[in-house]
Amino acid sequence: LSLIGSSLILYTLYRDRLRKRRQPRQDLSSSSSPSPPKPHTSFHRLLTGVAVFNIILSVGFTLGPLPTPAEYGAYYPFGIGTIATCNFQGFLLQVGSGSFAYSAMLMVYYLCVVRWNISETTISRRIEPILHAFPISFHLGTAIAALSTGHFNPSSGVCWMGVYPPGCNIEGGGTECQRGTPYDRLFGFGFVFVPQAVYSVLI
């Protein structure tokens, strides 16, 4: 449902953009001085960001446990994938979680408009670039960092932040981690849980 809803948002925004582009041509036949169509605002562009990142997140979750490496069958019996497919799903989920960041940035936009009465021109020129830069840079950057350090592993039914074999990050467990590091919990808190908590407060 989330995938369908986000796709409909993108379709509606695209259709509306096409309609506004065609509006001047229609006005020329009925008016000698047509007014140009209003361009898409910061709101539309931020909403596009929410939808795009949510589609990425939805695709990642739709894959379910299937990308889990088949060789991990002793721990995860539903996996039919490889290390590469597990990395792929983890990358999608970490990047796609930027949809929550974009939702928070949308709330910041409303704060600027409603509470502080900042003009659309000022927002689009000075504030909007920051509102786009944070979700994209943080979630893409953390996804690359987790991928390069082998932290995308089966965790709670999907491949996201984790270690393999399970429990190897427990002190005194006696099992050496084959993928990920004993500091996996720091990755999880820093890359997932803390940002989500901040987004929840903003939303």
CSV table of C-alpha atoms in Angstrom, one decimal:
chain,number,residue,atom,x,y,z
A,1,LEU,CA,0.0,0.0,0.0
A,2,SER,CA,2.8,2.4,0.8
A,3,LEU,CA,4.4,1.6,-2.6
A,4,ILE,CA,1.1,2.3,-4.4
A,5,GLY,CA,0.4,5.4,-2.4
A,6,SER,CA,3.9,6.9,-3.1
A,7,SER,CA,3.6,6.0,-6.8
A,8,LEU,CA,0.2,7.8,-7.0
A,9,ILE,CA,1.8,10.9,-5.4
A,10,LEU,CA,4.5,11.0,-8.0
A,11,TYR,CA,2.0,10.4,-10.8
A,12,THR,CA,-0.3,13.2,-9.5
A,13,LEU,CA,2.6,15.7,-9.2
A,14,TYR,CA,3.8,14.8,-12.7
A,15,ARG,CA,0.4,15.1,-14.2
A,16,ASP,CA,-0.2,18.5,-12.4
A,17,ARG,CA,3.2,19.7,-13.8
A,18,LEU,CA,2.2,18.8,-17.3
A,19,ARG,CA,-1.2,20.5,-16.9
A,20,LYS,CA,0.4,23.7,-15.8
A,21,ARG,CA,2.9,23.6,-18.7
A,22,ARG,CA,0.0,23.3,-21.2
A,23,GLN,CA,-2.1,26.0,-19.5
A,24,PRO,CA,-0.4,29.0,-21.3
A,25,ARG,CA,-1.2,27.5,-24.7
A,26,GLN,CA,-4.9,27.2,-23.8
A,27,ASP,CA,-5.0,30.7,-22.4
A,28,LEU,CA,-3.5,32.2,-25.6
A,29,SER,CA,-6.7,31.3,-27.5
A,30,SER,CA,-8.9,33.0,-24.9
A,31,SER,CA,-6.8,35.9,-23.6
A,32,SER,CA,-4.4,38.3,-25.1
A,33,SER,CA,-2.3,38.5,-22.0
A,34,PRO,CA,-2.1,35.1,-20.3
A,35,SER,CA,-0.4,34.7,-16.9
A,36,PRO,CA,2.3,32.2,-16.7
A,37,PRO,CA,1.6,29.0,-14.7
A,38,LYS,CA,2.7,28.9,-11.1
A,39,PRO,CA,5.8,26.7,-10.8
A,40,HIS,CA,6.1,23.8,-8.4
A,41,THR,CA,6.9,25.0,-4.9
A,42,SER,CA,9.3,23.8,-2.3
A,43,PHE,CA,6.4,21.8,-0.8
A,44,HIS,CA,6.0,19.8,-4.1
A,45,ARG,CA,9.7,19.1,-4.3
A,46,LEU,CA,10.0,18.0,-0.7
A,47,LEU,CA,6.9,15.8,-1.2
A,48,THR,CA,8.5,14.3,-4.2
A,49,GLY,CA,11.5,13.4,-2.0
A,50,VAL,CA,9.2,11.7,0.5
A,51,ALA,CA,7.6,9.7,-2.2
A,52,VAL,CA,10.8,8.6,-4.0
A,53,PHE,CA,12.6,7.5,-0.8
A,54,ASN,CA,9.4,5.8,0.4
A,55,ILE,CA,9.3,3.8,-2.8
A,56,ILE,CA,12.9,2.7,-2.3
A,57,LEU,CA,12.1,1.7,1.3
A,58,SER,CA,8.9,-0.2,0.3
A,59,VAL,CA,10.8,-2.2,-2.4
A,60,GLY,CA,13.3,-3.2,0.2
A,61,PHE,CA,10.7,-4.4,2.7
A,62,THR,CA,8.7,-6.1,-0.1
A,63,LEU,CA,11.7,-8.5,-0.7
A,64,GLY,CA,11.2,-9.8,2.8
A,65,PRO,CA,13.6,-12.5,4.0
A,66,LEU,CA,14.3,-13.8,0.5
A,67,PRO,CA,17.6,-11.9,-0.1
A,68,THR,CA,19.1,-13.6,3.0
A,69,PRO,CA,22.0,-15.8,1.9
A,70,ALA,CA,21.0,-19.4,1.5
A,71,GLU,CA,24.2,-20.5,3.2
A,72,TYR,CA,22.8,-18.9,6.4
A,73,GLY,CA,20.0,-21.5,6.3
A,74,ALA,CA,20.8,-22.8,9.8
A,75,TYR,CA,19.8,-19.5,11.2
A,76,TYR,CA,17.4,-18.1,8.5
A,77,PRO,CA,15.6,-20.9,6.7
A,78,PHE,CA,13.7,-18.6,4.3
A,79,GLY,CA,16.7,-17.1,2.6
A,80,ILE,CA,17.5,-18.0,-1.0
A,81,GLY,CA,19.9,-15.2,-1.8
A,82,THR,CA,23.6,-14.4,-1.6
A,83,ILE,CA,25.8,-11.9,0.2
A,84,ALA,CA,25.2,-9.5,-2.7
A,85,THR,CA,21.4,-9.7,-2.5
A,86,CYS,CA,21.6,-9.2,1.3
A,87,ASN,CA,23.8,-6.1,0.7
A,88,PHE,CA,21.3,-4.9,-1.9
A,89,GLN,CA,18.3,-5.1,0.4
A,90,GLY,CA,20.2,-3.5,3.3
A,91,PHE,CA,21.3,-0.7,1.0
A,92,LEU,CA,17.7,-0.1,-0.1
A,93,LEU,CA,16.4,0.0,3.4
A,94,GLN,CA,19.0,2.3,4.7
A,95,VAL,CA,18.7,4.7,1.8
A,96,GLY,CA,14.9,4.4,1.8
A,97,SER,CA,14.7,5.3,5.5
A,98,GLY,CA,15.5,8.8,4.3
A,99,SER,CA,11.7,9.0,3.6
A,100,PHE,CA,11.3,9.7,7.4
A,101,ALA,CA,14.0,12.3,7.2
A,102,TYR,CA,12.1,14.0,4.2
A,103,SER,CA,8.9,13.9,6.2
A,104,ALA,CA,10.7,15.7,9.1
A,105,MET,CA,12.1,18.2,6.6
A,106,LEU,CA,8.5,18.8,5.3
A,107,MET,CA,7.5,19.7,8.9
A,108,VAL,CA,10.4,22.1,9.0
A,109,TYR,CA,9.0,23.7,5.8
A,110,TYR,CA,5.6,24.1,7.4
A,111,LEU,CA,7.2,25.7,10.4
A,112,CYS,CA,9.0,28.2,8.2
A,113,VAL,CA,5.7,29.0,6.4
A,114,VAL,CA,3.1,29.0,9.1
A,115,ARG,CA,5.1,29.9,12.3
A,116,TRP,CA,7.8,32.2,10.9
A,117,ASN,CA,6.0,33.4,7.8
A,118,ILE,CA,9.0,33.1,5.6
A,119,SER,CA,8.4,33.8,1.9
A,120,GLU,CA,8.4,31.0,-0.7
A,121,THR,CA,11.2,32.7,-2.5
A,122,THR,CA,13.4,32.8,0.6
A,123,ILE,CA,12.7,29.2,1.4
A,124,SER,CA,13.4,27.9,-2.1
A,125,ARG,CA,16.7,29.8,-2.4
A,126,ARG,CA,18.2,29.6,1.1
A,127,ILE,CA,16.4,26.8,3.1
A,128,GLU,CA,15.2,24.2,0.7
A,129,PRO,CA,18.7,23.2,-0.4
A,130,ILE,CA,19.5,22.3,3.2
A,131,LEU,CA,16.2,20.4,3.5
A,132,HIS,CA,17.2,18.2,0.6
A,133,ALA,CA,20.9,17.9,1.4
A,134,PHE,CA,20.5,16.3,4.8
A,135,PRO,CA,18.2,13.3,3.9
A,136,ILE,CA,20.2,12.5,0.8
A,137,SER,CA,23.7,12.9,2.2
A,138,PHE,CA,23.1,11.3,5.6
A,139,HIS,CA,21.2,8.2,4.4
A,140,LEU,CA,23.2,7.7,1.3
A,141,GLY,CA,26.4,8.2,3.2
A,142,THR,CA,25.5,5.8,6.0
A,143,ALA,CA,24.4,3.2,3.5
A,144,ILE,CA,27.7,3.4,1.8
A,145,ALA,CA,29.5,3.2,5.2
A,146,ALA,CA,27.5,0.2,6.3
A,147,LEU,CA,28.1,-1.5,2.9
A,148,SER,CA,31.8,-1.0,2.9
A,149,THR,CA,32.1,-2.4,6.5
A,150,GLY,CA,30.0,-5.5,5.9
A,151,HIS,CA,27.2,-4.4,8.3
A,152,PHE,CA,24.3,-5.4,6.1
A,153,ASN,CA,23.3,-8.8,7.5
A,154,PRO,CA,20.1,-10.7,8.4
A,155,SER,CA,18.4,-8.9,11.2
A,156,SER,CA,14.7,-9.2,12.3
A,157,GLY,CA,13.7,-11.0,9.2
A,158,VAL,CA,15.4,-8.7,6.6
A,159,CYS,CA,18.9,-7.7,5.7
A,160,TRP,CA,19.8,-4.5,7.5
A,161,MET,CA,22.1,-3.5,10.3
A,162,GLY,CA,23.5,-6.7,11.9
A,163,VAL,CA,26.3,-9.1,12.3
A,164,TYR,CA,26.8,-12.7,11.3
A,165,PRO,CA,26.7,-15.2,12.9
A,166,PRO,CA,24.0,-14.0,15.3
A,167,GLY,CA,25.3,-13.1,18.8
A,168,CYS,CA,28.9,-12.7,17.8
A,169,ASN,CA,28.8,-9.1,19.0
A,170,ILE,CA,27.9,-10.2,22.6
A,171,GLU,CA,30.9,-9.8,24.9
A,172,GLY,CA,32.2,-13.1,26.1
A,173,GLY,CA,30.2,-15.1,23.5
A,174,GLY,CA,33.2,-16.8,22.2
A,175,THR,CA,32.1,-16.5,18.6
A,176,GLU,CA,34.0,-14.4,16.1
A,177,CYS,CA,32.0,-12.2,13.7
A,178,GLN,CA,32.4,-13.2,10.0
A,179,ARG,CA,30.6,-10.1,8.8
A,180,GLY,CA,30.1,-6.8,10.6
A,181,THR,CA,32.0,-5.8,13.8
A,182,PRO,CA,31.4,-6.1,17.5
A,183,TYR,CA,30.5,-2.4,17.3
A,184,ASP,CA,27.4,-3.2,15.3
A,185,ARG,CA,25.1,-1.8,18.0
A,186,LEU,CA,26.8,1.6,17.6
A,187,PHE,CA,26.1,1.5,13.9
A,188,GLY,CA,22.5,0.6,14.6
A,189,PHE,CA,22.0,3.3,17.1
A,190,GLY,CA,23.9,6.0,15.1
A,191,PHE,CA,22.6,5.1,11.7
A,192,VAL,CA,19.0,4.0,12.5
A,193,PHE,CA,17.5,4.4,15.9
A,194,VAL,CA,18.8,7.9,16.9
A,195,PRO,CA,17.9,9.5,13.6
A,196,GLN,CA,14.4,7.9,13.7
A,197,ALA,CA,13.9,9.3,17.2
A,198,VAL,CA,14.9,12.8,16.0
A,199,TYR,CA,12.5,12.5,13.0
A,200,SER,CA,9.7,11.4,15.3
A,201,VAL,CA,10.1,14.5,17.5
A,202,LEU,CA,10.1,16.8,14.5
A,203,ILE,CA,7.1,15.2,12.9
